[in-house]
Amino acid sequence: MTSPGNDAELLARVVTGDREAFDTVMRLHEERVFSVCLRILGDRERALDATQDTFLTVFRKVRQFQGRSAIGTWIYRIAVNTCYDQIRRAKRRPIEPLPDHVEPSDPGAEQAIESAALRPDIEMALASLSPEFRNAVILADLEGLALPEVAEVLGIPVGTVKSRVFRGRRLLARQLGNQNT
Amino acid sequence: MHRHDLDLIAAFAEGSLDDATEARALVESCEECRDEYQAQLAALEYLASVPRVAMSDLERAALHRDLWTELRSPPGKKVATPWWYRWSYVAAGLFVVLGLAGVLSGLLRGGGADTASVDVAETFAGDASSQGDDSAGGQANPLYGAESDGGSEGVSTTIARAEEALPYPFADLADEARARRASGDLPTESSLPDDLAECLTRLGLDDQLLVDDLDLDQRYLVFMEEQGSGAQTVTFVAVDGCEVVYVDG
């Protein structure tokens, strides 16, 4: 995460339409935004769409950023909300059947999928958690955000975050059948 | 298990306690606490084994290319049609059908047809104006339509009744919004973000004074003060992605 001083300087340049500064902001945060979106949405293409939407919003709303949090926290908050929007929109749309077989068009992505895939057992266990527990665990334990940051991103008090993370872990352990190991 | 105990045990499992004496004693003295400790440890171990997610070079290139293409395109092309527009078309259709039925009935009875057709034309024109883009007049505001119509089934009635629960993320702020309204601590008029201004125009709400930006992606609480009504009547409307999702007032 960048320091507040760097944030302020970068943002001041982005506000003036400095493309290079915006690129820098993106490169600093795109990996984690993509990661958060992928873990919430569970699909690389949708995660990439959500990442793009997130940075569009960041660019268009940068003037409204008031510096009360780190810029990363603000961006992850937008990312999480963008993912929620995607999930809501997907619920409204009829599901289109997937083709039987899709040729891999991007070998790099295939490799990335393999190397970055959640272990299936953990993926299933995480998916079984309700969104409030899952998202708190994803942000705190998989993305390594501090609890106050998770609170900012999810827009809930730190105490609630703690409770959700701890209970989420307990449920996860139960799902994985290791409660008493 | 007490909330304090869970916090303590979880922190003990994380190894983030400066002084673990109390937590250790708790875990040693209570079977439930021991199980909780083991569960927290197991979960942390599992989560630590999950590899990091990485974008491929092609994905990264596509992200940057598509983003800049989108940013260079003219603004405003992705404005969503409010969902209640569909209902206004249904209402318009209903008016037409009922009107035609009235005309036919009048013709069959031999007389009064002229009067009936005038009524239909006026009704239809009135409905069309409420769903059109031109919302400069006060009565064009669809949210005040139902009140001024004396309870007729207008567009605003549909909006107000469609959502009984305030959706995320507004639910967290509803109490605050109501308290601010009750205490008169309302936002002052300020320049609106372009996308919100465009949105409010499209929704027919651009004659409103007070807008509070929640600093969330395209989500706004719009505090609306009815003009010329004498007493201050403030409604708050939740706008999400250019769609009215809730009306409280």
Coordinates of C-alpha atoms in Angstrom, one line a residue:
Chain A
M1 CA 0.0 0.0 0.0
T2 CA 1.3 3.5 -0.8
S3 CA 2.0 6.1 1.8
P4 CA -0.5 8.9 2.3
G5 CA 2.0 11.4 0.9
N6 CA 2.4 9.5 -2.3
D7 CA -1.3 9.0 -2.5
A8 CA -2.0 12.7 -2.3
E9 CA 0.6 13.6 -4.9
L10 CA -0.6 10.8 -7.3
L11 CA -4.2 11.8 -6.9
A12 CA -3.5 15.5 -7.5
R13 CA -1.9 14.5 -10.8
V14 CA -4.8 12.1 -11.7
V15 CA -7.3 14.9 -11.1
T16 CA -5.5 17.0 -13.6
G17 CA -5.9 14.2 -16.2
D18 CA -2.4 12.9 -15.9
R19 CA -2.6 9.5 -17.6
E20 CA 0.8 8.4 -16.3
A21 CA -0.3 9.0 -12.8
F22 CA -3.5 7.1 -13.3
D23 CA -1.5 4.2 -14.8
T24 CA 0.7 4.2 -11.7
V25 CA -2.4 4.1 -9.4
M26 CA -3.7 1.2 -11.5
R27 CA -0.5 -0.8 -11.4
L28 CA -0.2 -0.3 -7.7
H29 CA -3.6 -1.7 -7.0
E30 CA -4.9 -3.7 -10.0
E31 CA -3.5 -7.1 -8.9
R32 CA -5.2 -6.9 -5.5
V33 CA -8.4 -5.5 -7.0
F34 CA -8.5 -8.4 -9.5
S35 CA -7.7 -10.9 -6.7
V36 CA -10.5 -9.6 -4.5
C37 CA -13.0 -9.7 -7.4
L38 CA -11.9 -13.2 -8.4
R39 CA -12.3 -14.5 -4.9
I40 CA -15.8 -12.9 -4.6
L41 CA -17.0 -13.6 -8.1
G42 CA -15.2 -16.9 -8.7
D43 CA -14.8 -16.3 -12.4
R44 CA -11.8 -14.7 -14.1
E45 CA -13.7 -13.0 -16.9
R46 CA -16.2 -11.5 -14.5
A47 CA -13.4 -10.5 -12.2
L48 CA -11.6 -8.8 -15.1
D49 CA -14.8 -6.9 -16.0
A50 CA -15.3 -5.9 -12.3
T51 CA -11.7 -4.7 -12.2
Q52 CA -12.2 -2.6 -15.2
D53 CA -15.4 -1.1 -13.8
T54 CA -13.7 -0.4 -10.6
F55 CA -10.9 1.6 -12.2
L56 CA -13.4 3.4 -14.4
T57 CA -15.2 4.5 -11.3
V58 CA -11.9 5.4 -9.6
F59 CA -11.0 7.7 -12.5
R60 CA -14.4 9.3 -12.7
K61 CA -14.8 9.8 -9.0
V62 CA -11.2 10.7 -8.0
R63 CA -12.3 14.3 -7.3
Q64 CA -14.6 13.0 -4.6
F65 CA -12.0 11.0 -2.8
Q66 CA -11.6 12.9 0.5
G67 CA -8.4 11.3 1.8
R68 CA -10.1 10.0 5.0
S69 CA -8.7 6.6 4.2
A70 CA -5.8 5.3 2.2
I71 CA -6.5 5.3 -1.5
G72 CA -6.1 1.5 -1.6
T73 CA -8.9 1.1 0.9
W74 CA -11.1 3.4 -1.1
I75 CA -10.4 1.5 -4.3
Y76 CA -11.0 -1.9 -2.6
R77 CA -14.3 -0.5 -1.3
I78 CA -15.3 0.4 -4.8
A79 CA -14.2 -3.0 -6.0
V80 CA -16.3 -4.9 -3.5
N81 CA -19.3 -2.8 -4.3
T82 CA -18.7 -3.3 -8.0
C83 CA -18.7 -7.1 -7.4
Y84 CA -21.9 -6.8 -5.4
D85 CA -23.5 -4.9 -8.4
Q86 CA -22.3 -7.7 -10.7
I87 CA -23.8 -10.4 -8.6
R88 CA -27.1 -8.4 -8.3
R89 CA -27.2 -7.9 -12.1
A90 CA -26.4 -11.5 -12.8
K91 CA -29.3 -12.5 -10.6
R92 CA -31.6 -10.4 -12.7
R93 CA -30.3 -11.8 -16.0
P94 CA -31.3 -15.2 -17.3
I95 CA -28.4 -17.7 -17.2
E96 CA -26.9 -18.4 -20.7
P97 CA -25.7 -22.0 -21.1
L98 CA -21.9 -22.3 -21.4
P99 CA -20.5 -24.1 -24.5
D100 CA -19.5 -27.7 -24.0
H101 CA -15.9 -27.0 -24.6
V102 CA -13.8 -23.9 -24.7
E103 CA -10.4 -23.8 -26.3
P104 CA -7.9 -22.0 -24.1
S105 CA -7.1 -18.8 -25.9
D106 CA -4.6 -17.4 -23.4
P107 CA -2.0 -19.9 -22.2
G108 CA -0.7 -17.4 -19.7
A109 CA -4.1 -17.2 -18.1
E110 CA -4.4 -21.0 -18.1
Q111 CA -1.1 -21.1 -16.2
A112 CA -2.2 -18.3 -13.9
I113 CA -5.5 -20.2 -13.2
E114 CA -3.6 -23.3 -12.3
S115 CA -1.1 -21.6 -10.1
A116 CA -3.6 -19.3 -8.4
A117 CA -6.6 -21.6 -8.1
L118 CA -7.9 -22.0 -4.6
R119 CA -7.6 -25.5 -3.4
P120 CA -11.0 -27.1 -4.4
D121 CA -11.8 -28.1 -0.8
I122 CA -11.2 -24.6 0.5
E123 CA -13.0 -23.1 -2.4
M124 CA -16.0 -25.2 -1.7
A125 CA -15.8 -24.5 2.0
L126 CA -15.5 -20.7 1.4
A127 CA -18.4 -20.8 -1.1
S128 CA -20.6 -22.4 1.6
L129 CA -20.2 -19.4 3.9
S130 CA -22.7 -16.6 3.7
P131 CA -21.4 -13.5 1.9
E132 CA -20.8 -11.5 5.0
F133 CA -18.5 -14.1 6.5
R134 CA -16.9 -15.0 3.2
N135 CA -16.0 -11.5 2.2
A136 CA -14.6 -10.7 5.7
V137 CA -12.4 -13.8 5.6
I138 CA -11.3 -13.1 2.0
L139 CA -10.3 -9.6 2.7
A140 CA -8.6 -10.3 6.1
D141 CA -7.1 -13.7 5.6
L142 CA -6.5 -14.1 1.9
E143 CA -5.8 -10.5 0.9
G144 CA -4.1 -9.6 4.2
L145 CA -5.9 -6.4 4.9
A146 CA -5.8 -5.2 8.5
L147 CA -9.1 -5.4 10.3
P148 CA -9.7 -1.6 10.3
E149 CA -9.1 -1.6 6.6
V150 CA -11.6 -4.4 6.1
A151 CA -14.0 -2.4 8.2
E152 CA -13.6 0.6 5.9
V153 CA -13.9 -1.5 2.7
L154 CA -17.1 -3.3 3.9
G155 CA -18.5 -0.2 5.6
I156 CA -19.1 -1.9 8.9
P157 CA -17.6 -1.4 12.4
V158 CA -14.2 -3.1 13.3
G159 CA -15.9 -5.1 16.0
T160 CA -18.3 -6.6 13.5
V161 CA -15.4 -7.4 11.1
K162 CA -13.6 -9.2 13.9
S163 CA -16.7 -11.2 14.7
R164 CA -17.3 -12.1 11.1
V165 CA -13.7 -13.1 10.5
F166 CA -13.5 -15.3 13.6
R167 CA -16.8 -16.9 13.1
G168 CA -16.1 -17.3 9.4
R169 CA -12.9 -19.1 10.2
R170 CA -14.7 -21.4 12.7
L171 CA -17.3 -22.2 10.0
L172 CA -14.6 -22.8 7.5
A173 CA -12.8 -25.2 9.8
R174 CA -16.1 -27.0 10.4
Q175 CA -16.7 -27.3 6.7
L176 CA -13.3 -28.7 6.2
G177 CA -13.9 -31.3 8.8
N178 CA -11.0 -30.2 11.0
Q179 CA -12.8 -28.8 14.0
N180 CA -11.2 -31.1 16.4
T181 CA -7.8 -31.8 14.9
Chain B
M1 CA -19.0 -18.6 24.1
H2 CA -18.6 -15.1 25.2
R3 CA -17.6 -12.6 22.5
H4 CA -14.6 -11.6 24.5
D5 CA -13.4 -15.2 24.8
L6 CA -13.8 -15.7 21.0
D7 CA -11.7 -12.6 20.3
L8 CA -9.1 -13.7 22.8
I9 CA -8.8 -17.2 21.5
A10 CA -8.8 -16.1 17.8
A11 CA -6.0 -13.6 18.6
F12 CA -4.1 -16.3 20.5
A13 CA -4.4 -18.6 17.4
E14 CA -3.2 -15.8 15.2
G15 CA -0.2 -15.3 17.5
S16 CA -1.1 -11.6 17.8
L17 CA -1.3 -11.3 21.5
D18 CA 1.5 -9.5 23.4
D19 CA 0.6 -11.4 26.6
A20 CA -1.0 -14.8 26.0
T21 CA -1.3 -15.8 29.6
E22 CA -5.0 -15.3 29.9
A23 CA -5.7 -16.9 26.6
R24 CA -3.6 -19.9 27.3
A25 CA -5.3 -20.4 30.7
L26 CA -8.7 -20.1 29.0
V27 CA -7.8 -22.7 26.4
E28 CA -6.4 -25.1 29.0
S29 CA -9.3 -24.8 31.3
C30 CA -12.3 -25.1 29.0
E31 CA -13.1 -27.8 26.5
E32 CA -15.2 -25.5 24.3
C33 CA -12.4 -23.0 24.2
R34 CA -9.9 -25.6 23.3
D35 CA -12.1 -26.7 20.3
E36 CA -12.5 -23.1 19.3
Y37 CA -8.7 -22.6 19.4
Q38 CA -8.1 -25.8 17.3
A39 CA -10.8 -24.6 14.8
Q40 CA -9.1 -21.2 14.4
L41 CA -5.7 -22.8 14.0
A42 CA -7.0 -25.2 11.4
A43 CA -8.7 -22.4 9.4
L44 CA -5.6 -20.2 9.5
E45 CA -3.5 -23.1 8.3
Y46 CA -5.8 -23.8 5.4
L47 CA -6.1 -20.2 4.4
A48 CA -2.3 -19.8 4.5
S49 CA -2.0 -22.6 2.0
V50 CA -4.1 -20.8 -0.6
P51 CA -1.8 -19.3 -3.3
R52 CA -2.0 -15.7 -4.4
V53 CA -4.1 -14.8 -7.4
A54 CA -2.2 -13.3 -10.4
M55 CA -3.3 -11.7 -13.6
S56 CA -1.7 -13.0 -16.8
D57 CA 0.1 -10.6 -19.1
L58 CA -2.7 -10.9 -21.6
E59 CA -5.4 -10.2 -19.0
R60 CA -3.4 -7.1 -17.8
A61 CA -3.0 -5.8 -21.4
A62 CA -6.7 -6.4 -22.1
L63 CA -7.6 -4.5 -18.9
H64 CA -5.6 -1.5 -19.8
R65 CA -6.7 -1.4 -23.4
D66 CA -10.4 -1.8 -22.6
L67 CA -10.2 0.7 -19.8
W68 CA -8.7 3.5 -21.9
T69 CA -11.0 2.7 -24.8
E70 CA -13.9 3.2 -22.4
L71 CA -12.5 6.4 -20.9
R72 CA -12.0 7.9 -24.3
S73 CA -15.5 7.1 -25.5
P74 CA -18.2 9.9 -25.1
P75 CA -19.8 9.9 -21.6
G76 CA -23.4 9.0 -21.0
K77 CA -23.8 6.1 -23.4
K78 CA -24.3 3.6 -20.7
V79 CA -27.2 5.3 -18.8
A80 CA -29.6 2.6 -17.7
T81 CA -33.3 2.9 -18.2
P82 CA -35.1 3.1 -14.9
W83 CA -37.0 0.0 -14.1
W84 CA -40.2 1.9 -13.4
Y85 CA -40.3 3.1 -17.0
R86 CA -41.7 -0.3 -18.0
W87 CA -44.6 0.1 -15.6
S88 CA -45.3 3.6 -16.9
Y89 CA -45.7 2.0 -20.4
V90 CA -48.0 -0.7 -18.9
A91 CA -50.0 2.1 -17.3
A92 CA -50.2 4.0 -20.6
G93 CA -51.4 0.9 -22.4
L94 CA -54.0 0.4 -19.7
F95 CA -55.3 3.9 -20.2
V96 CA -55.5 3.4 -23.9
V97 CA -57.4 0.1 -23.6
L98 CA -59.8 1.6 -21.0
G99 CA -60.2 4.7 -23.1
L100 CA -61.0 2.7 -26.2
A101 CA -63.5 0.7 -24.3
G102 CA -65.1 3.9 -23.2
V103 CA -65.3 5.2 -26.7
L104 CA -66.7 2.0 -28.1
S105 CA -69.2 1.9 -25.3
G106 CA -70.2 5.5 -26.0
L107 CA -70.5 4.8 -29.7
L108 CA -72.7 1.8 -29.1
R109 CA -74.9 3.8 -26.9
G110 CA -75.1 6.5 -29.6
G111 CA -73.8 9.8 -28.2
G112 CA -71.1 11.1 -25.8
A113 CA -68.3 9.9 -28.1
D114 CA -66.7 13.3 -28.5
T115 CA -66.5 13.8 -24.7
A116 CA -64.9 10.3 -24.2
S117 CA -62.3 10.8 -26.9
V118 CA -61.2 14.2 -25.3
D119 CA -60.9 12.5 -21.9
V120 CA -58.7 9.8 -23.4
A121 CA -56.5 12.2 -25.2
E122 CA -56.0 14.3 -22.1
T123 CA -55.3 11.3 -19.9
F124 CA -52.8 9.9 -22.4
A125 CA -51.0 13.2 -22.9
G126 CA -50.7 13.6 -19.1
D127 CA -49.2 10.2 -18.7
A128 CA -46.8 10.7 -21.6
S129 CA -45.5 13.9 -20.1
S130 CA -44.7 12.1 -16.8
Q131 CA -42.5 9.6 -18.5
G132 CA -40.8 11.9 -20.9
D133 CA -37.3 13.4 -20.7
D134 CA -38.6 16.9 -20.3
S135 CA -39.1 17.2 -16.5
A136 CA -38.7 20.9 -16.0
G137 CA -42.2 21.4 -14.5
G138 CA -42.8 20.7 -10.8
Q139 CA -45.6 18.2 -11.5
A140 CA -43.4 16.2 -13.9
N141 CA -41.5 14.9 -10.8
P142 CA -42.7 11.3 -10.7
L143 CA -42.1 11.1 -7.0
Y144 CA -44.7 13.7 -6.2
G145 CA -47.2 12.5 -8.8
A146 CA -49.1 10.2 -6.5
E147 CA -49.5 12.7 -3.7
S148 CA -50.8 15.4 -6.1
D149 CA -53.0 12.9 -7.8
G150 CA -54.8 12.2 -4.6
G151 CA -53.7 8.6 -4.3
S152 CA -54.1 7.4 -7.9
E153 CA -51.8 4.6 -9.0
G154 CA -49.0 6.7 -10.5
V155 CA -45.4 5.9 -11.1
S156 CA -44.3 7.2 -7.7
T157 CA -46.7 4.9 -5.9
T158 CA -45.2 1.9 -7.6
I159 CA -41.7 3.0 -6.6
A160 CA -42.6 3.6 -3.0
R161 CA -44.3 0.3 -2.6
A162 CA -41.9 -1.9 -4.6
E163 CA -39.1 -1.9 -2.1
E164 CA -40.1 -2.4 1.5
A165 CA -36.6 -3.0 2.8
L166 CA -33.8 -0.5 2.1
P167 CA -31.2 -2.5 0.1
Y168 CA -27.4 -2.5 0.7
P169 CA -25.6 -0.2 1.2
F170 CA -28.4 2.2 2.1
A171 CA -29.7 0.1 4.9
D172 CA -26.6 1.1 6.9
L173 CA -27.3 4.7 6.4
A174 CA -31.1 4.8 6.6
D175 CA -31.2 5.6 10.3
E176 CA -28.7 8.3 9.9
A177 CA -30.6 9.8 7.0
R178 CA -33.9 9.7 9.0
A179 CA -32.1 11.3 11.9
R180 CA -30.7 14.1 9.7
R181 CA -34.1 14.7 8.3
A182 CA -35.7 14.9 11.7
S183 CA -33.1 17.3 13.0
G184 CA -33.0 19.4 9.9
D185 CA -29.3 18.6 9.4
L186 CA -29.6 18.2 5.7
P187 CA -26.8 18.5 3.1
T188 CA -26.4 21.9 1.6
E189 CA -26.9 22.3 -2.2
S190 CA -23.7 21.5 -4.0
S191 CA -22.5 20.9 -7.5
L192 CA -23.5 17.4 -8.5
P193 CA -21.2 14.9 -10.1
D194 CA -21.9 14.8 -13.9
D195 CA -23.2 11.2 -13.9
L196 CA -25.6 11.9 -11.0
A197 CA -26.9 15.1 -12.6
E198 CA -27.6 13.3 -15.8
C199 CA -29.2 10.5 -13.9
L200 CA -31.5 12.8 -12.0
T201 CA -32.6 14.5 -15.2
R202 CA -33.4 11.2 -16.7
L203 CA -35.4 10.2 -13.6
G204 CA -37.2 13.5 -13.6
L205 CA -35.7 14.5 -10.2
D206 CA -33.5 17.4 -11.4
D207 CA -35.6 20.0 -9.7
Q208 CA -34.5 18.7 -6.3
L209 CA -32.3 20.7 -4.0
L210 CA -30.3 18.4 -1.8
V211 CA -28.1 15.6 -2.8
D212 CA -25.9 13.6 -0.5
D213 CA -23.2 11.5 -2.1
L214 CA -22.4 8.5 -0.1
D215 CA -19.0 8.3 -1.8
L216 CA -19.9 4.9 -3.1
D217 CA -20.0 3.8 -6.7
Q218 CA -23.0 5.5 -8.3
R219 CA -25.0 5.2 -5.1
Y220 CA -26.6 8.3 -3.7
L221 CA -29.1 9.5 -1.2
V222 CA -31.0 12.3 -2.7
F223 CA -32.8 14.5 -0.1
M224 CA -35.7 16.2 -1.8
E225 CA -37.6 19.2 -0.6
E226 CA -40.9 19.8 -2.2
Q227 CA -41.0 23.3 -3.6
G228 CA -43.7 25.8 -2.8
S229 CA -45.5 23.6 -0.4
G230 CA -45.1 25.9 2.6
A231 CA -44.2 23.4 5.2
Q232 CA -40.9 21.6 4.7
T233 CA -41.4 18.2 3.3
V234 CA -38.3 16.2 2.8
T235 CA -38.2 12.8 1.2
F236 CA -35.1 10.8 0.8
V237 CA -34.6 8.7 -2.3
A238 CA -31.9 6.0 -2.8
V239 CA -30.5 6.1 -6.3
D240 CA -28.3 3.2 -7.3
G241 CA -26.7 3.1 -10.7
C242 CA -29.3 5.6 -12.1
E243 CA -32.1 3.6 -10.7
V244 CA -34.5 4.6 -7.9
V245 CA -34.3 1.8 -5.4
Y246 CA -36.1 3.2 -2.5
V247 CA -38.2 6.2 -1.4
D248 CA -38.7 7.2 2.2
G249 CA -41.1 10.0 2.9

